[in-house]
Amino acid sequence: DPNEDTEWNDILRHFGILPPKEKPKDEIEEMVLQLQKEAEGKMTLEELKEAEDDFDETDRKAIEKYRQQRLQEWKCLQRRQKYGELREICGEQYVKEVTNAPEDVWVIIHLYRSSMPMCLLVNEHLSLLARKFPEVKFLKAIVNSCIQNYHDRCLPTILVYKTGEIKGRFIGVAECGGIYLKVEELEWKLAEVGAIETDLEENPKKDIINMMTLSVQNVSAHEDTNTKSSDVMKPRIT
């Protein structure tokens, strides 16, 4: 037996004929390493199940807690990956897909007309956002299938729902962000109403807004100065 602890085997190991004898691992060390592996999340549920016979009651409770945690993480992952695309619906599906959506799901629906370039731009941006936020239901519908005689000036129309109620709305080109709308700007708008959790740190349109505000203030100040100058030039009537 090459594993037998004899003088002859020791001589053979010394000359490299037999491999070095494996050192028996301490049982406590084995348990510590096993629990450490569990804590680091490297053990699968199957591995834990196979190792249960070697654990005491405290270990079993820790295993069950870990199993439940992994199960919740899996369910959460499944829910988060439920959508992930901008899906087309028709008016007949509106109540089922939007109004009666699960209470914990945000729904963003774009009413559009394919002949309008701005609507097509919004659809492109929403497709990107749908992939970035797969836990949110992104939908689009040709407006005539939902609302008859809807005015073009109200398109694009983006409606944000939660628990069957409208939580936000963007109606018309201006409210949706303008003809030069960027996907980051639309992401920020949707984040402001709570539909998504963005990783953007500030409004992408902040600099433009600040410039517009400054311009308005300058115009107002200029008009105010002109008004005062006109008052000075007016003859006083006594």
Coordinates of C-alpha atoms in Angstrom, one line a residue:
D1 CA 0.0 0.0 0.0
P2 CA 1.7 3.2 -1.2
N3 CA -0.2 5.2 1.4
E4 CA 0.8 3.0 4.3
D5 CA 3.1 4.6 6.9
T6 CA 6.1 2.2 6.8
E7 CA 9.8 2.6 6.8
W8 CA 10.1 1.0 3.3
N9 CA 7.6 3.5 1.9
D10 CA 9.5 6.3 3.5
I11 CA 12.6 5.2 1.7
L12 CA 10.8 5.0 -1.6
R13 CA 9.4 8.5 -1.1
H14 CA 12.9 9.7 -0.3
F15 CA 14.1 8.5 -3.7
G16 CA 11.0 9.9 -5.5
I17 CA 9.7 6.4 -6.4
L18 CA 6.5 7.1 -4.4
P19 CA 4.8 10.5 -4.3
P20 CA 4.9 12.5 -1.0
K21 CA 2.4 11.3 1.6
E22 CA -0.7 13.5 1.8
K23 CA -1.1 15.3 5.1
P24 CA -4.5 14.6 6.7
K25 CA -6.5 17.8 6.9
D26 CA -7.8 18.9 10.2
E27 CA -11.6 18.5 10.4
I28 CA -12.1 21.9 11.9
E29 CA -9.9 23.4 9.1
E30 CA -12.1 21.6 6.5
M31 CA -15.3 23.0 8.1
V32 CA -13.8 26.6 8.2
L33 CA -12.8 26.4 4.5
Q34 CA -16.2 25.0 3.6
L35 CA -18.1 27.7 5.4
Q36 CA -15.8 30.3 4.0
K37 CA -16.5 29.0 0.5
E38 CA -20.2 29.2 1.3
A39 CA -19.9 32.8 2.6
E40 CA -18.1 33.9 -0.5
G41 CA -21.0 32.6 -2.6
K42 CA -18.9 30.0 -4.5
M43 CA -20.9 27.0 -3.5
T44 CA -23.9 26.0 -5.5
L45 CA -27.1 24.9 -4.0
E46 CA -26.3 21.3 -5.1
E47 CA -22.9 21.4 -3.3
L48 CA -24.6 22.7 -0.1
K49 CA -27.1 19.9 -0.2
E50 CA -24.4 17.2 -0.6
A51 CA -22.5 18.7 2.3
E52 CA -25.5 19.0 4.7
D53 CA -24.7 15.6 6.4
D54 CA -21.5 17.0 7.8
F55 CA -23.1 20.2 9.3
D56 CA -24.7 20.6 12.7
E57 CA -28.0 22.5 13.4
T58 CA -26.3 25.9 13.4
D59 CA -24.7 25.2 10.0
R60 CA -28.1 23.9 8.7
K61 CA -29.7 27.2 9.6
A62 CA -27.0 29.1 7.9
I63 CA -27.4 26.9 4.8
E64 CA -31.2 27.4 4.7
K65 CA -30.7 31.2 5.0
Y66 CA -28.2 31.2 2.2
R67 CA -30.5 29.0 0.1
Q68 CA -33.4 31.4 0.6
Q69 CA -31.2 34.3 -0.3
R70 CA -30.1 32.7 -3.5
L71 CA -33.7 31.9 -4.4
Q72 CA -34.8 35.5 -3.9
E73 CA -31.8 36.7 -6.0
W74 CA -32.8 34.3 -8.7
K75 CA -36.5 35.4 -8.6
C76 CA -35.4 39.0 -8.7
L77 CA -33.1 38.3 -11.7
Q78 CA -35.9 36.6 -13.5
R79 CA -38.2 39.5 -13.0
R80 CA -35.6 42.0 -14.0
Q81 CA -35.0 40.2 -17.2
K82 CA -38.6 39.8 -18.0
Y83 CA -38.9 42.6 -20.6
G84 CA -35.8 44.1 -22.2
E85 CA -37.3 45.2 -25.5
L86 CA -39.6 47.9 -26.9
R87 CA -42.7 45.9 -27.8
E88 CA -45.5 46.8 -30.2
I89 CA -49.1 46.6 -29.0
C90 CA -52.5 47.6 -30.4
G91 CA -55.4 49.5 -28.8
E92 CA -57.2 46.2 -27.9
Q93 CA -54.2 45.2 -25.7
Y94 CA -53.9 48.5 -23.9
V95 CA -55.9 47.6 -20.8
K96 CA -54.2 44.3 -20.3
E97 CA -50.6 45.4 -21.1
V98 CA -50.7 48.9 -19.5
T99 CA -53.6 49.4 -17.0
N100 CA -53.6 45.9 -15.6
A101 CA -49.8 45.4 -15.5
P102 CA -48.3 44.0 -12.3
E103 CA -48.4 46.6 -9.5
D104 CA -44.6 46.5 -9.0
V105 CA -43.9 47.1 -12.7
W106 CA -43.4 50.5 -14.3
V107 CA -44.9 50.8 -17.8
I108 CA -43.7 53.3 -20.4
I109 CA -45.8 53.5 -23.6
H110 CA -45.2 55.6 -26.7
L111 CA -48.1 56.6 -28.8
Y112 CA -46.7 57.4 -32.2
R113 CA -47.2 57.8 -35.9
S114 CA -44.6 56.2 -38.2
S115 CA -44.8 59.2 -40.7
M116 CA -43.3 61.5 -38.1
P117 CA -39.5 61.6 -37.8
M118 CA -39.6 62.7 -34.1
C119 CA -41.7 59.6 -33.3
L120 CA -39.2 57.3 -35.0
L121 CA -36.4 59.0 -33.0
V122 CA -38.2 58.4 -29.7
N123 CA -38.7 54.7 -30.7
E124 CA -35.0 54.3 -31.3
H125 CA -34.2 55.8 -27.9
L126 CA -36.8 53.8 -26.1
S127 CA -35.4 50.6 -27.7
L128 CA -32.0 51.4 -26.2
L129 CA -33.5 52.2 -22.8
A130 CA -35.5 49.0 -22.9
R131 CA -32.3 46.9 -23.1
K132 CA -30.7 49.0 -20.4
F133 CA -33.6 48.7 -18.0
P134 CA -35.1 45.2 -18.6
E135 CA -37.2 45.4 -15.4
V136 CA -39.4 48.2 -17.0
K137 CA -42.0 47.4 -19.5
F138 CA -41.5 49.5 -22.6
L139 CA -44.3 49.6 -25.2
K140 CA -45.2 51.5 -28.3
A141 CA -48.6 51.7 -30.2
I142 CA -49.7 53.4 -33.3
V143 CA -51.8 56.2 -32.0
N144 CA -54.8 55.6 -34.2
S145 CA -55.2 52.1 -32.7
C146 CA -55.7 53.6 -29.3
I147 CA -57.1 57.1 -29.9
Q148 CA -59.0 58.2 -32.9
N149 CA -58.5 61.7 -34.4
Y150 CA -55.5 62.4 -32.2
H151 CA -53.8 65.6 -33.2
D152 CA -50.3 65.4 -34.7
R153 CA -49.2 68.4 -32.6
C154 CA -49.6 66.1 -29.6
L155 CA -47.1 63.6 -30.9
P156 CA -44.9 62.0 -29.8
T157 CA -46.8 61.2 -26.6
I158 CA -45.1 59.2 -23.9
L159 CA -47.2 58.0 -20.9
V160 CA -45.7 56.5 -17.8
Y161 CA -47.8 54.2 -15.7
K162 CA -47.6 52.5 -12.3
T163 CA -50.3 50.5 -10.6
G164 CA -52.7 51.4 -13.4
E165 CA -52.3 55.1 -12.9
I166 CA -50.5 57.7 -15.0
K167 CA -47.4 58.9 -13.1
G168 CA -45.9 61.1 -15.9
R169 CA -46.7 62.3 -19.4
F170 CA -44.7 64.0 -22.2
I171 CA -47.0 65.3 -24.9
G172 CA -45.7 66.9 -28.1
V173 CA -42.2 67.5 -29.5
A174 CA -41.2 70.2 -26.9
E175 CA -42.2 68.2 -23.8
C176 CA -40.5 65.1 -25.2
G177 CA -37.2 67.0 -25.6
G178 CA -37.2 68.6 -29.0
I179 CA -36.1 67.3 -32.5
Y180 CA -32.5 66.9 -31.3
L181 CA -33.4 64.7 -28.4
K182 CA -30.6 62.5 -27.1
V183 CA -31.2 59.2 -25.4
E184 CA -29.5 60.4 -22.2
E185 CA -32.0 63.3 -22.1
L186 CA -35.0 60.9 -22.4
E187 CA -33.4 58.7 -19.8
W188 CA -33.2 61.6 -17.4
K189 CA -36.9 62.6 -18.0
L190 CA -38.1 59.1 -17.2
A191 CA -35.9 59.0 -14.1
E192 CA -37.4 62.2 -12.9
V193 CA -40.8 60.6 -12.7
G194 CA -39.4 57.5 -11.0
A195 CA -39.8 55.0 -13.8
I196 CA -36.1 54.1 -14.0
E197 CA -33.1 54.3 -11.8
T198 CA -30.5 56.1 -13.9
D199 CA -26.8 56.1 -13.4
L200 CA -26.6 59.6 -14.8
E201 CA -25.3 62.1 -12.2
E202 CA -27.0 65.2 -13.6
N203 CA -29.4 66.4 -16.3
P204 CA -27.6 66.1 -19.7
K205 CA -29.4 69.2 -20.8
K206 CA -28.4 71.2 -17.8
D207 CA -25.9 73.4 -19.7
I208 CA -28.5 74.2 -22.4
I209 CA -31.1 75.1 -19.8
N210 CA -28.6 77.3 -18.0
M211 CA -27.7 79.1 -21.2
M212 CA -31.4 79.6 -22.0
T213 CA -32.1 80.9 -18.5
L214 CA -29.1 83.3 -18.8
S215 CA -30.3 84.5 -22.2
V216 CA -33.8 85.2 -20.9
Q217 CA -32.4 87.1 -17.9
N218 CA -30.1 89.2 -20.2
V219 CA -33.1 90.0 -22.4
S220 CA -35.2 91.0 -19.4
A221 CA -32.4 93.1 -18.0
H222 CA -31.9 94.8 -21.3
E223 CA -35.6 95.5 -21.7
D224 CA -35.8 96.9 -18.1
T225 CA -32.8 99.2 -18.8
N226 CA -34.5 100.4 -22.0
T227 CA -37.7 101.1 -20.1
K228 CA -35.9 103.1 -17.5
S229 CA -34.1 105.1 -20.2
S230 CA -37.4 105.8 -21.9
D231 CA -38.9 107.0 -18.6
V232 CA -36.0 109.4 -18.2
M233 CA -36.4 110.9 -21.7
K234 CA -40.2 111.4 -21.2
P235 CA -41.2 115.0 -20.5
R236 CA -42.8 115.6 -17.2
I237 CA -46.3 116.8 -17.3
T238 CA -47.3 119.0 -14.4

